[in-house]
CSV table of C-alpha atoms in Angstrom, one decimal:
chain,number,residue,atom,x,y,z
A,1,UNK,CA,99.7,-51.5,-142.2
A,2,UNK,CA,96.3,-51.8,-141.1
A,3,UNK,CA,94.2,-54.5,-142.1
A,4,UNK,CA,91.6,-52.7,-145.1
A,5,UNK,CA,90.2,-55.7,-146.6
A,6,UNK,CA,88.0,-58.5,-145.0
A,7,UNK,CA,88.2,-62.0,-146.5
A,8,UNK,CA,85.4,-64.3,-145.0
A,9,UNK,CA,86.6,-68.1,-145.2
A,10,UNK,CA,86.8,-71.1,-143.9
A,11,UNK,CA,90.2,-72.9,-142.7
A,12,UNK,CA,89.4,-76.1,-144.4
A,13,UNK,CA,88.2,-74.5,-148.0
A,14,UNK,CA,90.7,-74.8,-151.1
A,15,UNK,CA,89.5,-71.9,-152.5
A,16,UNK,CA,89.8,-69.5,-149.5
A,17,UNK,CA,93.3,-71.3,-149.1
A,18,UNK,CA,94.6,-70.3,-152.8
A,19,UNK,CA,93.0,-66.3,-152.3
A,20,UNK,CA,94.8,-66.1,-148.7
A,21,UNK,CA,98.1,-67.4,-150.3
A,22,UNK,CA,97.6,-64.9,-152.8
A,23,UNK,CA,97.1,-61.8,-150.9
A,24,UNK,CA,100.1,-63.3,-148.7
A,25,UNK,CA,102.4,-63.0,-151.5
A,26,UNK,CA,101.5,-59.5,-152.7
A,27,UNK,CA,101.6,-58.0,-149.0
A,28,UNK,CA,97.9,-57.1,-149.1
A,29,UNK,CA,97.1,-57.0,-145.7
A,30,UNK,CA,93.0,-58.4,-144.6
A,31,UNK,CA,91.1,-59.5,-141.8
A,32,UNK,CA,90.2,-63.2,-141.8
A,33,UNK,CA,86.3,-64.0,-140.8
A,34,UNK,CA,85.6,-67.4,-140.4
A,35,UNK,CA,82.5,-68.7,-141.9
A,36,UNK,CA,81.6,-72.8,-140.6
A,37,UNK,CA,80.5,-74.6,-143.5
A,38,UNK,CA,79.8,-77.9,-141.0
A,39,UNK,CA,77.2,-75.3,-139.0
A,40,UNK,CA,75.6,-74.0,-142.1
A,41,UNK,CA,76.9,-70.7,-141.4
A,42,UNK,CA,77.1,-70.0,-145.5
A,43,UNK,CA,73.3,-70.3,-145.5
A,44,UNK,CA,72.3,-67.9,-142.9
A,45,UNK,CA,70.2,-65.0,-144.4
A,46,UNK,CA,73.1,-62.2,-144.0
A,47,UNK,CA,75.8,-64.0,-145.2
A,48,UNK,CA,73.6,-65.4,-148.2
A,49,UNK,CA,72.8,-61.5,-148.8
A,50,UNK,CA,76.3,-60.9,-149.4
A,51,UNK,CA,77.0,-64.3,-151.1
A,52,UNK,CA,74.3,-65.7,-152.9
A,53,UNK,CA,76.3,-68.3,-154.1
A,54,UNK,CA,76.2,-69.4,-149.8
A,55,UNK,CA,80.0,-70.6,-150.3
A,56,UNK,CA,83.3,-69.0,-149.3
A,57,UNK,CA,85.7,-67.0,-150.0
A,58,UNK,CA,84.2,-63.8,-149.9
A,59,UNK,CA,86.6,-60.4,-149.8
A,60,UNK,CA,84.6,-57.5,-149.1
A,61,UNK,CA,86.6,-54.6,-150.1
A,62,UNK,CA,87.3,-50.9,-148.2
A,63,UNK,CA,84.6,-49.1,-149.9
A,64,UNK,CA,82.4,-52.3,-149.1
A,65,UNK,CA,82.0,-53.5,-152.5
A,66,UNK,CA,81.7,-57.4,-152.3
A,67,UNK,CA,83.5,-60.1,-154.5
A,68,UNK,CA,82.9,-63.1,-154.5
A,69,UNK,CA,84.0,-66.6,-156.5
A,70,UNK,CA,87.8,-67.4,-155.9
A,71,UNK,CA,88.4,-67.1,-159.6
A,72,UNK,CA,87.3,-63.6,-159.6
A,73,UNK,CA,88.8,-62.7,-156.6
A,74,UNK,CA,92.4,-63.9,-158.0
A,75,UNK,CA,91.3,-61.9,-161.0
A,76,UNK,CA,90.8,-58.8,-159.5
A,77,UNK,CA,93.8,-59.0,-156.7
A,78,UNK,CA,96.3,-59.4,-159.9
A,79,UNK,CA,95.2,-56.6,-161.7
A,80,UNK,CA,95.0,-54.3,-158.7
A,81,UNK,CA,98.9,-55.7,-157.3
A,82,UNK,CA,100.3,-56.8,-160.1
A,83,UNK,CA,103.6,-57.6,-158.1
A,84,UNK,CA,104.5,-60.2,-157.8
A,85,UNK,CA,102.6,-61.2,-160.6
A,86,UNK,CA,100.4,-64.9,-160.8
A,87,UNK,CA,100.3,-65.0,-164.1
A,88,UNK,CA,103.1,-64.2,-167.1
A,89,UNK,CA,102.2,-60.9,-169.4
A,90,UNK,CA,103.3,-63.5,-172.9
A,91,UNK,CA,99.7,-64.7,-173.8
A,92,UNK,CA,100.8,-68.4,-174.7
A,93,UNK,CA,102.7,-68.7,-170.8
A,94,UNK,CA,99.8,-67.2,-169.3
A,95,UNK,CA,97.5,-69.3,-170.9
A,96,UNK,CA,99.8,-72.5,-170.2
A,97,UNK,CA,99.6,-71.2,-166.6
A,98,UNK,CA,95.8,-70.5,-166.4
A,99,UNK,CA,94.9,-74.1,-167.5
A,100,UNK,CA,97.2,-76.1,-165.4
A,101,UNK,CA,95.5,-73.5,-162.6
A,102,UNK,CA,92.0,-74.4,-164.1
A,103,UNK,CA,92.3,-78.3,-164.0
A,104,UNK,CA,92.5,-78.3,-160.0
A,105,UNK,CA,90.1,-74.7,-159.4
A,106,UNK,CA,87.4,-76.0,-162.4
A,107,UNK,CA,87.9,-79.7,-163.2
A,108,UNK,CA,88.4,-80.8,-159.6
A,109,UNK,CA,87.4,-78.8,-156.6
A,110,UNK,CA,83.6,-78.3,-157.9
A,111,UNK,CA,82.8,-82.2,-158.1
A,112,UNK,CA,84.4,-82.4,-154.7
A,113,UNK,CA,82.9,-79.8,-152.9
A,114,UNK,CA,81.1,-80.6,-149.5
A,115,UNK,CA,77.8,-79.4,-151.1
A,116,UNK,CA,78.5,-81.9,-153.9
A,117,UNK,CA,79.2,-84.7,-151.4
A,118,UNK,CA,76.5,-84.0,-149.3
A,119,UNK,CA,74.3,-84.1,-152.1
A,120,UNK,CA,75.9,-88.0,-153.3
A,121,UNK,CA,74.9,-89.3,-149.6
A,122,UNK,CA,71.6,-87.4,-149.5
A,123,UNK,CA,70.3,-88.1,-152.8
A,124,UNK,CA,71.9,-90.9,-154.0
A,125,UNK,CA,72.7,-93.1,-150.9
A,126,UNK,CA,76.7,-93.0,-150.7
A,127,UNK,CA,78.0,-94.1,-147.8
A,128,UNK,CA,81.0,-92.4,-146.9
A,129,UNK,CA,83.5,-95.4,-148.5
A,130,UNK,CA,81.5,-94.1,-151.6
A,131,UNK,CA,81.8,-90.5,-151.1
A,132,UNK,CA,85.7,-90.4,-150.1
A,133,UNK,CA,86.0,-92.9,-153.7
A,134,UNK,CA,84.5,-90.1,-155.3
A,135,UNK,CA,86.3,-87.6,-154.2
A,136,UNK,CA,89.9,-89.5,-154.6
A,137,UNK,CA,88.9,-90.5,-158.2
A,138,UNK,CA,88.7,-86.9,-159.3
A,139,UNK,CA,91.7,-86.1,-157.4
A,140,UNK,CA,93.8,-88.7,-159.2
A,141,UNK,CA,92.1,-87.7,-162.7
A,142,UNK,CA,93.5,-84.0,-162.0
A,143,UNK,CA,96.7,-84.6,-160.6
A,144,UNK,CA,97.7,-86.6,-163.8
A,145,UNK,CA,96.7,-84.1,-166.1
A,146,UNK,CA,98.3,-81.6,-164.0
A,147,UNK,CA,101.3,-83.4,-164.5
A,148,UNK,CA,101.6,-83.5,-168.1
A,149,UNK,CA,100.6,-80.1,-168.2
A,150,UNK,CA,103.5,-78.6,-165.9
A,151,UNK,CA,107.3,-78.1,-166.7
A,152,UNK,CA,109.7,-80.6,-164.8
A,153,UNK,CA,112.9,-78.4,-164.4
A,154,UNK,CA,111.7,-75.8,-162.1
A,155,UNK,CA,110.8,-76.1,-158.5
A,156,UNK,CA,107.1,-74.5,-159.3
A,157,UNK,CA,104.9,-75.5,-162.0
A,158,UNK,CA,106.0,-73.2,-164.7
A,159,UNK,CA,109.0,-71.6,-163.3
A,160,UNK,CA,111.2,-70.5,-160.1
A,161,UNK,CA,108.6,-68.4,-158.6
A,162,UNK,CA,104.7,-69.2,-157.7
A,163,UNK,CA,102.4,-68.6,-159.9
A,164,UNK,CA,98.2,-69.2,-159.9
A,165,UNK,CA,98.8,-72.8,-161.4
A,166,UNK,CA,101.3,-73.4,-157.7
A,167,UNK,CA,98.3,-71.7,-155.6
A,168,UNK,CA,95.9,-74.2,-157.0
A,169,UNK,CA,97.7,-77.1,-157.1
A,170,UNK,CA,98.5,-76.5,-153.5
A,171,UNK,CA,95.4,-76.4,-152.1
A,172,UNK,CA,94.2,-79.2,-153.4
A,173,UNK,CA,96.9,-81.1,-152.2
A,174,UNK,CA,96.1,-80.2,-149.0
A,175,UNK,CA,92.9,-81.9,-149.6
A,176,UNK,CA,94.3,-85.0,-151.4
A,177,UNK,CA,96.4,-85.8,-147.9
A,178,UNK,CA,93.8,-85.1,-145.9
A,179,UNK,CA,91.4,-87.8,-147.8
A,180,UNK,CA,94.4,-90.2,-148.2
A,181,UNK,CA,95.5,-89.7,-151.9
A,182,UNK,CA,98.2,-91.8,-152.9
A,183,UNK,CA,100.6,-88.9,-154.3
A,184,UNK,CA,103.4,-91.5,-154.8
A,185,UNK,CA,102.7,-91.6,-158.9
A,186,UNK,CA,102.3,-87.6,-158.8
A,187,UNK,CA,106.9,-86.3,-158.5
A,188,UNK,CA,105.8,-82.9,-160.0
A,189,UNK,CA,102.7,-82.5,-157.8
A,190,UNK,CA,105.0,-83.4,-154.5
A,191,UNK,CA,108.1,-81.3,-155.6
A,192,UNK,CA,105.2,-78.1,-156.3
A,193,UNK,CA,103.6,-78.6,-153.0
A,194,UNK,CA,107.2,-79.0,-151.3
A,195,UNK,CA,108.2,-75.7,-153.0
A,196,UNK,CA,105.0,-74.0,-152.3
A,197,UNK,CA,105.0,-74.2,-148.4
A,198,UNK,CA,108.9,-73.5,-148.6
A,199,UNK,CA,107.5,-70.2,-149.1
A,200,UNK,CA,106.3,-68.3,-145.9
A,201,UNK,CA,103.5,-66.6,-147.4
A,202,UNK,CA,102.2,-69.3,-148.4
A,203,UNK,CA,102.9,-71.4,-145.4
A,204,UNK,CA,101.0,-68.8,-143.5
A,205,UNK,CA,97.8,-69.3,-145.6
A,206,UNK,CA,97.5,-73.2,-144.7
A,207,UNK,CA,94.9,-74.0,-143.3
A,208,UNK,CA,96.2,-75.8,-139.5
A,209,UNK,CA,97.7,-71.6,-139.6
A,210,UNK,CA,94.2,-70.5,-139.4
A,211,UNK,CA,92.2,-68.7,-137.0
A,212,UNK,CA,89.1,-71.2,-136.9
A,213,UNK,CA,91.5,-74.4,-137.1
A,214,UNK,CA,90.2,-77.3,-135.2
């Protein structure tokens, strides 16, 4: 099947990460373009056009209609391809679900994000000791919430199957190696992110599997 939507992204961004991962599982098949947050690339004048928010993802769809805000995006790619489906259809699961999803996508990424932390050093004076302490304290913060929040006899968060909470947790686990989290007090956050890149579509939405990896 050709290729219908295009998903603009960078490899290193959690939230590109979870909607690739997404549209991996469902079989939705899109054409990456990478976007280089180090260059500025979010802030050039097209781009910004199409994303005012000058962040990524952004899935422009086949009639050109432009989402943006991975959230959103998740929103709109389950209810469009339902199967397999992210969230349960029982409104206490899904809402179970949805805030173990929100404590890494709302509680965590947006105090970590690299206009966040460019802002600390340019504004306040961290150095990057102080940045990366930020960045792990939040971390931490969410991965022990996340853990009361999830079940612990199923190989994903809430079941035997990934689910948004799974997509999120993963991708910020991705970050948490990469800044040297200690995961070692986290055994549900490890077992999830085991089980999570057990699964080839997700494995494929990494981002070292990425086009504009370096």
């Amino acid at each position: 099947m050709t290729a219908s939507l295009t998903l603009y992204s960078y490899w290193r961004s959690t939230t590109s990460y979870r909607v690739r991962a997404a549209l991996n599982l469902k079989g939705v098949p899109f054409e990456t373009v990478p976007v280089d947050l180090l260059t500025g690339a979010q802030r050039d004048a097209g781009y910004s056009k199409m994303n005012p928010g000058k962040g990524v993802p952004t899935l422009v769809l086949e009639d050109g209609s432009v989402l943006t805000q991975s959230l959103a995006i998740l929103d709109y790619i389950e209810a469009r391809w339902p199967e397999p489906a992210l969230l349960p259809a029982d409104p206490l699961a899904r809402a179970r679900v949805q805030a173990a999803a929100y404590t890494m996508a709302v509680d965590v990424h947006p105090v970590n994000n690299l206009r966040v932390v460019t802002h600390l050093r340019d504004a306040y004076g961290a150095d990057t000791d102080g940045a990366m302490d930020w960045m792990r304290h939040w971390m931490v913060e969410g991965f022990t919430a996340f853990e009361a929040l999830v079940r612990d006899d199923t190989p994903f968060a809430f079941g035997h199957a990934p689910d948004l909470a799974d997509l999120c947790l993963v991708a910020q686990v991705y970050n948490a190696r990469r800044w040297g989290v200690d995961l070692t007090p986290f055994p549900k956050v490890r077992r999830i992110e085991a089980a999570c890149l057990d699964v080839p579509a997700i494995a494929a939405a990494h981002p070292d599997q990425q086009p504009d990896a370096s």
